[in-house]
Short mmCIF file of C-alpha atoms in Angstrom, two decimals:
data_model
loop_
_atom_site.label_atom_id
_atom_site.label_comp_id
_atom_site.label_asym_id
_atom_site.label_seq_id
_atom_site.Cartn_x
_atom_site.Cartn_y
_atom_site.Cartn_z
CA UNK V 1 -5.98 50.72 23.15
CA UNK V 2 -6.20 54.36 24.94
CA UNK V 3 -5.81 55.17 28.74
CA UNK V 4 -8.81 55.91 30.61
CA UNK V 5 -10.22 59.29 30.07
CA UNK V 6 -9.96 61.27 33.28
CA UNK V 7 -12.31 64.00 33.59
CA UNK V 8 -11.13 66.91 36.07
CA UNK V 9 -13.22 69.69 37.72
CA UNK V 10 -17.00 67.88 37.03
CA UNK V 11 -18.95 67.25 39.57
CA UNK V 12 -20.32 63.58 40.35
CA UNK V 13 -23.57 64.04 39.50
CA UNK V 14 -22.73 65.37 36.02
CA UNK V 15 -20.44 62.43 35.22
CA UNK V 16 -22.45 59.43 33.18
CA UNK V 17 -21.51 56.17 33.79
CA UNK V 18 -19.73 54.71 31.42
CA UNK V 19 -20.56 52.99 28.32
CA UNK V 20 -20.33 49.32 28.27
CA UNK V 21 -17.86 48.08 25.65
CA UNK V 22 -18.91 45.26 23.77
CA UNK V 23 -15.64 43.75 22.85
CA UNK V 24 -14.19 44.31 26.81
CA UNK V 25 -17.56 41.94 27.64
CA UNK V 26 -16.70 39.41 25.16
CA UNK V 27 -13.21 39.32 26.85
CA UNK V 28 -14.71 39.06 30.36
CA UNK V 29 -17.06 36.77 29.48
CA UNK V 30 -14.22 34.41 28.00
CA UNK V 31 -11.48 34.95 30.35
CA UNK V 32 -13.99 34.36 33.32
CA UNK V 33 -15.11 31.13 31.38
CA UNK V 34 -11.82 29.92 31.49
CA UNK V 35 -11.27 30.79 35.29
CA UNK V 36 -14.67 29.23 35.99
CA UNK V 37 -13.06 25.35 34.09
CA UNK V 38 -9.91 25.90 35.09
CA UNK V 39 -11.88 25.94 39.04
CA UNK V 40 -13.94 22.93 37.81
CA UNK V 41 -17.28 24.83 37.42
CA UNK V 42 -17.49 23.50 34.43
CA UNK V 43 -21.70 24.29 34.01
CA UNK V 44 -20.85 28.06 34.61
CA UNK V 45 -18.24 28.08 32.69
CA UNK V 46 -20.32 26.70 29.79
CA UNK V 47 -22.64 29.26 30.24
CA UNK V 48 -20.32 32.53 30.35
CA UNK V 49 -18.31 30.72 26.74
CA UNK V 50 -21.80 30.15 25.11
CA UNK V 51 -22.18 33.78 25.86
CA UNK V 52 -19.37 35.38 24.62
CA UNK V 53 -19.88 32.97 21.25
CA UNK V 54 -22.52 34.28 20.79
CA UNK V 55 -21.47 37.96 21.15
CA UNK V 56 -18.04 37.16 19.25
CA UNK V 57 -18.52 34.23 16.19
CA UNK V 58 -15.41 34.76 14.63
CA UNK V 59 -12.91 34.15 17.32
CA UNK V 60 -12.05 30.85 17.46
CA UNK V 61 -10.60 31.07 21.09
CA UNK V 62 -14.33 30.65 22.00
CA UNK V 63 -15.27 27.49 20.00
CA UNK V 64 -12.43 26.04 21.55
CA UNK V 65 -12.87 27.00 24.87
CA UNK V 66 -16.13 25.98 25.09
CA UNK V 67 -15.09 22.47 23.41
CA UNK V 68 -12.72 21.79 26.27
CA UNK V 69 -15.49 22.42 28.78
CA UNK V 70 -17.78 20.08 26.89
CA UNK V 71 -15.37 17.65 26.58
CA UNK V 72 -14.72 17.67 30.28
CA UNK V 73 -18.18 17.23 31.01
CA UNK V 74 -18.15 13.77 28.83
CA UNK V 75 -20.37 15.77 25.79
CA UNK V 76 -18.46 14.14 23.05
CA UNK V 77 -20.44 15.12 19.93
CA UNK V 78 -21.15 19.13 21.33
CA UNK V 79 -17.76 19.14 22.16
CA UNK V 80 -16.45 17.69 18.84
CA UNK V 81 -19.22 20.23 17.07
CA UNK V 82 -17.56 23.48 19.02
CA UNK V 83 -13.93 21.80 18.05
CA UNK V 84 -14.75 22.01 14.16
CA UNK V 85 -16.15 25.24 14.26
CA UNK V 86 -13.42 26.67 15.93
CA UNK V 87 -11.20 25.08 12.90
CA UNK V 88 -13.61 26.32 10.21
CA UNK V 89 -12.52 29.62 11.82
CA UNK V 90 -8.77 29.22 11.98
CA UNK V 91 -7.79 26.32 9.61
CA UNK V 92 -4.04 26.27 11.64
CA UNK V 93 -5.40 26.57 15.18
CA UNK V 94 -3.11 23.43 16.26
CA UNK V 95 -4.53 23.58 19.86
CA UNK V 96 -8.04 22.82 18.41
CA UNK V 97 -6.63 20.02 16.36
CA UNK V 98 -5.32 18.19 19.04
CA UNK V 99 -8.20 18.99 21.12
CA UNK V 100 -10.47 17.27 18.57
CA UNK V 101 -8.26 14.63 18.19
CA UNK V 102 -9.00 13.71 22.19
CA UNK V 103 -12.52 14.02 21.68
CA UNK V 104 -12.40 11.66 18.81
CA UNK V 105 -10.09 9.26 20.48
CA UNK V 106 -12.79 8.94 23.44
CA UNK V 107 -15.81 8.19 20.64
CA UNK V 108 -13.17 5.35 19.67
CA UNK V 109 -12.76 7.11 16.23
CA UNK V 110 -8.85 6.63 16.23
CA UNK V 111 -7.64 7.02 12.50
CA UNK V 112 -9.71 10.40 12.32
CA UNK V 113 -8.19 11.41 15.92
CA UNK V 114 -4.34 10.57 14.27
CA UNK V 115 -5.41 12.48 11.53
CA UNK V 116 -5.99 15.18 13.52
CA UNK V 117 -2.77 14.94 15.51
CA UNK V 118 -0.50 14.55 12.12
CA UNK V 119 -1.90 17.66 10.85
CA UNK V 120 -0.10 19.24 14.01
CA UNK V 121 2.91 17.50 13.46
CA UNK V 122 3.43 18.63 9.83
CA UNK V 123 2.46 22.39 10.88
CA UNK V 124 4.68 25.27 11.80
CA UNK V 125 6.66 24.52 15.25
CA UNK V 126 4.80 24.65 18.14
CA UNK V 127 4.01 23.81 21.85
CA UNK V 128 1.28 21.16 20.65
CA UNK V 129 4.04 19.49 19.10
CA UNK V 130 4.61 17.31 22.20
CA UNK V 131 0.98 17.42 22.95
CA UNK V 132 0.58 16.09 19.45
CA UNK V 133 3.07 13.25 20.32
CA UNK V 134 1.88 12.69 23.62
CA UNK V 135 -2.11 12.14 22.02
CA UNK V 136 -0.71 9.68 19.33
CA UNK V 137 0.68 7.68 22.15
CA UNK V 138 -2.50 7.39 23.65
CA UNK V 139 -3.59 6.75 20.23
CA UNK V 140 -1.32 3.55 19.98
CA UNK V 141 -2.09 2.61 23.28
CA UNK V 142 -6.11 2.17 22.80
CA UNK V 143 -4.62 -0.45 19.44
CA UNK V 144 -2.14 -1.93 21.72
CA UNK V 145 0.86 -1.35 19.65
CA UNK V 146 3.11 -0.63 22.44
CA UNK V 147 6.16 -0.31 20.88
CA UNK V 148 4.91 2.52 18.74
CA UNK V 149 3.23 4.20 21.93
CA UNK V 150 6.78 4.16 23.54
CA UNK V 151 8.19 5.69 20.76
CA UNK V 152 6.09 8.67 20.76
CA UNK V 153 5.97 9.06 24.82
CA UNK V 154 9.83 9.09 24.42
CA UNK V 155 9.54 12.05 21.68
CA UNK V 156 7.15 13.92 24.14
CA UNK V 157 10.02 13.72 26.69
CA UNK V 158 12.52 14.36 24.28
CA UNK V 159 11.35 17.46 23.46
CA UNK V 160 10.22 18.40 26.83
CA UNK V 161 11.39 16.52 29.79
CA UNK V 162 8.98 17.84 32.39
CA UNK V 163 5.94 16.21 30.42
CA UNK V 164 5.72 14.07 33.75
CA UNK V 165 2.24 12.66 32.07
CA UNK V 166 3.98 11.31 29.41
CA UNK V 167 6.30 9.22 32.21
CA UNK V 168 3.48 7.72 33.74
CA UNK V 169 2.04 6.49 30.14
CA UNK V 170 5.42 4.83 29.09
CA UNK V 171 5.84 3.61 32.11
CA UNK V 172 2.34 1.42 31.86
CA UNK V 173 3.03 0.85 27.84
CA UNK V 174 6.81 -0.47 29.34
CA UNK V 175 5.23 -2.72 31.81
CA UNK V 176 3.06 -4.13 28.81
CA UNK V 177 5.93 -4.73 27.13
CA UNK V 178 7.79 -6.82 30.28
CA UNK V 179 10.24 -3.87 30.54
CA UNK V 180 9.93 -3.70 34.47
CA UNK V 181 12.99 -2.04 35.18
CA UNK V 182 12.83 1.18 32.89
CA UNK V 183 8.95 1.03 34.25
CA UNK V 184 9.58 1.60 37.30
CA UNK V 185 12.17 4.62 36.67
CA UNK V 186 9.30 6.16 34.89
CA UNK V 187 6.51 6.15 37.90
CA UNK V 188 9.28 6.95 40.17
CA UNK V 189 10.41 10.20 38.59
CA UNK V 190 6.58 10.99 37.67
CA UNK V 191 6.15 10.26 41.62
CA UNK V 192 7.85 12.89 42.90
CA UNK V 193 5.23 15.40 41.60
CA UNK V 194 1.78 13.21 42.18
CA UNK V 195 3.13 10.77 44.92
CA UNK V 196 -0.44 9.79 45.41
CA UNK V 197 -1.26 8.67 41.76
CA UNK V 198 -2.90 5.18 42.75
CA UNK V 199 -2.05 4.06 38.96
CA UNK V 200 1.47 4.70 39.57
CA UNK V 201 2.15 3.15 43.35
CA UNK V 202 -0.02 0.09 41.91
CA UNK V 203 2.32 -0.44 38.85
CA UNK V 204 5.12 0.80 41.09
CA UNK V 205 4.57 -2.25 43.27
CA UNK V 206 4.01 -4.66 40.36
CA UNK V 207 7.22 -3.33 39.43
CA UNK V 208 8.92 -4.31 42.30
CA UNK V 209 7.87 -7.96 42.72
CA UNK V 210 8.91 -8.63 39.58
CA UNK V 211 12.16 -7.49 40.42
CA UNK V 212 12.39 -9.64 43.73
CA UNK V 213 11.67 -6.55 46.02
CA UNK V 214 8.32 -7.89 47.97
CA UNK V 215 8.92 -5.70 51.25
CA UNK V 216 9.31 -2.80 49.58
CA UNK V 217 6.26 -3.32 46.69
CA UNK V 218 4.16 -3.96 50.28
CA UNK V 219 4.25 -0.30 51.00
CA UNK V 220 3.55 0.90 47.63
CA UNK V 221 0.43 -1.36 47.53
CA UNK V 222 -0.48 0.29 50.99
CA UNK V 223 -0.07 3.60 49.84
CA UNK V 224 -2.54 2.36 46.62
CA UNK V 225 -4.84 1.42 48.99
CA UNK V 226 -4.68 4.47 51.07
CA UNK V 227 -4.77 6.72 48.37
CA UNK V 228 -7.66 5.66 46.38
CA UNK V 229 -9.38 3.10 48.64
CA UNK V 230 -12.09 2.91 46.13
CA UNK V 231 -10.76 3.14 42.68
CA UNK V 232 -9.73 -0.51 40.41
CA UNK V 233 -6.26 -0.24 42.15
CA UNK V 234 -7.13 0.39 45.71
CA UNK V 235 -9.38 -2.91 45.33
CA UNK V 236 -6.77 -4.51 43.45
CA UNK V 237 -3.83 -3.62 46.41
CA UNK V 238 -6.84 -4.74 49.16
CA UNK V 239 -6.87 -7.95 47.75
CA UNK V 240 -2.81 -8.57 47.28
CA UNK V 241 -2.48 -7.59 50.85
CA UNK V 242 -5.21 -9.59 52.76
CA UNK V 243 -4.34 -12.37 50.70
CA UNK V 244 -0.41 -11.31 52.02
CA UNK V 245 -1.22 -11.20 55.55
CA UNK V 246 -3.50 -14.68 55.46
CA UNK V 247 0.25 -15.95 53.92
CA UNK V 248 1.57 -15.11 56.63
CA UNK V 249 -0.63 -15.90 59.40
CA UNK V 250 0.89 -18.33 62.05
CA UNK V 251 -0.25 -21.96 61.20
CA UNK V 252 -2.18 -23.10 64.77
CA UNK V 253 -1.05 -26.14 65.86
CA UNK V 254 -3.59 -29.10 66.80
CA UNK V 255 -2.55 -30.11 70.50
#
């Protein structure tokens, strides 16, 4: 693209503005979108990729944008629709693929979502090769086959051991499987970046009294509890620890 033109020796008043470039918009429009999600303003963001879409139909950067933001919001079907168009666009856009295979995994549609996520597998190398993996994981998860979800968790970190997501899912798929030990290595290392994860300090703990360490699981169900207070496993640690400290209470003696 050219440099700026620089005129020298006019005056202000004879410059005209300049022209508005179509294409520059577009880019604005989309690269602003993507600020605005990225910021959680998800409605505005909606609004500024709907935009440029409709200025720009044939890039499927758009589509796919705008899926992700649809998707966030919970808008399954639009955000399966943008997902598809965006792949009618660019039949190898791999980042679309496994986008749509999320969307179909939350509709429960799970042999059209591994579809989805094979297709990126069997494509040209990639980044959304571990994403792939990491997605079929989840896949196996929602059927319970936890051996096959640990397998592909263990080929996301494999390929890229600072996936800490993937840690925290084959850590819960291990403690399904009664593997406490290599359980808790997983929440621990995935820990040390989100040490307030109330899914990992719960499982952490549950961890730990299996392995005969109650004082220590204690503090990981208060940090649950502290954490997330309202969420499944801050009612969950509430519970264990009342029920803890009533254990504990000293018996009064009748005199």
């Amino acid at each position: 693209m050219a440099g700026p033109l620089i005129l020298f020796g006019c005056s202000a008043a004879n410059q005209k503005p300049p022209e508005e470039n179509p294409i520059l918009a577009d880019l604005v429009d989309y690269r602003n979108g993507l600020a605005l999600l990225r910021e959680g303003r998800v409605d505005e963001s909606i609004q500024l990729l709907r935009r440029s879409a409709a200025s720009n139909p044939r890039d499927p950067n758009i589509p796919n944008a705008l899926g992700l933001a649809l998707l966030y919001k919970k808008d399954y079907p639009a955000a399966l629709k943008a997902f598809t168009y965006a792949l009618k666009l660019d039949s190898s856009f791999s980042e679309s693929y496994n986008n749509r295979g999320v969307c179909l995994i939350e509709i429960g549609k799970l042999d059209e979502a591994e579809a989805d996520f094979q297709k990126v597998l069997d494509g040209p190398p990639s980044n959304e090769k571990a994403n792939a993996h990491f997605n079929l994981g989840r896949v196996q998860k929602r059927r319970e086959k936890w051996a096959d979800a640990e397998r592909e968790f263990s080929l996301v970190l494999s390929s890229d051991s600072q996936y800490r997501k993937a840690f925290l899912e084959r850590g819960l798929v291990r403690v399904k499987r009664e593997n406490f030990r290599e359980a808790l290595e997983d929440f621990l290392f995935y820990m040390k970046e989100e040490p307030t994860d109330p899914l990992a300090n719960y499982n952490t703990a549950l961890c730990l009294l299996t392995t005969g360490r109650r004082d220590l699981a204690l503090r990981y169900m208060e940090r649950t509890l502290a954490a997330a207070p309202e969420s499944d496993e801050g009612r969950r640690a509430k519970r264990f620890l009342e029920s803890e400290s009533a254990m504990h209470q000293p018996v009064e003696v009748a005199r």
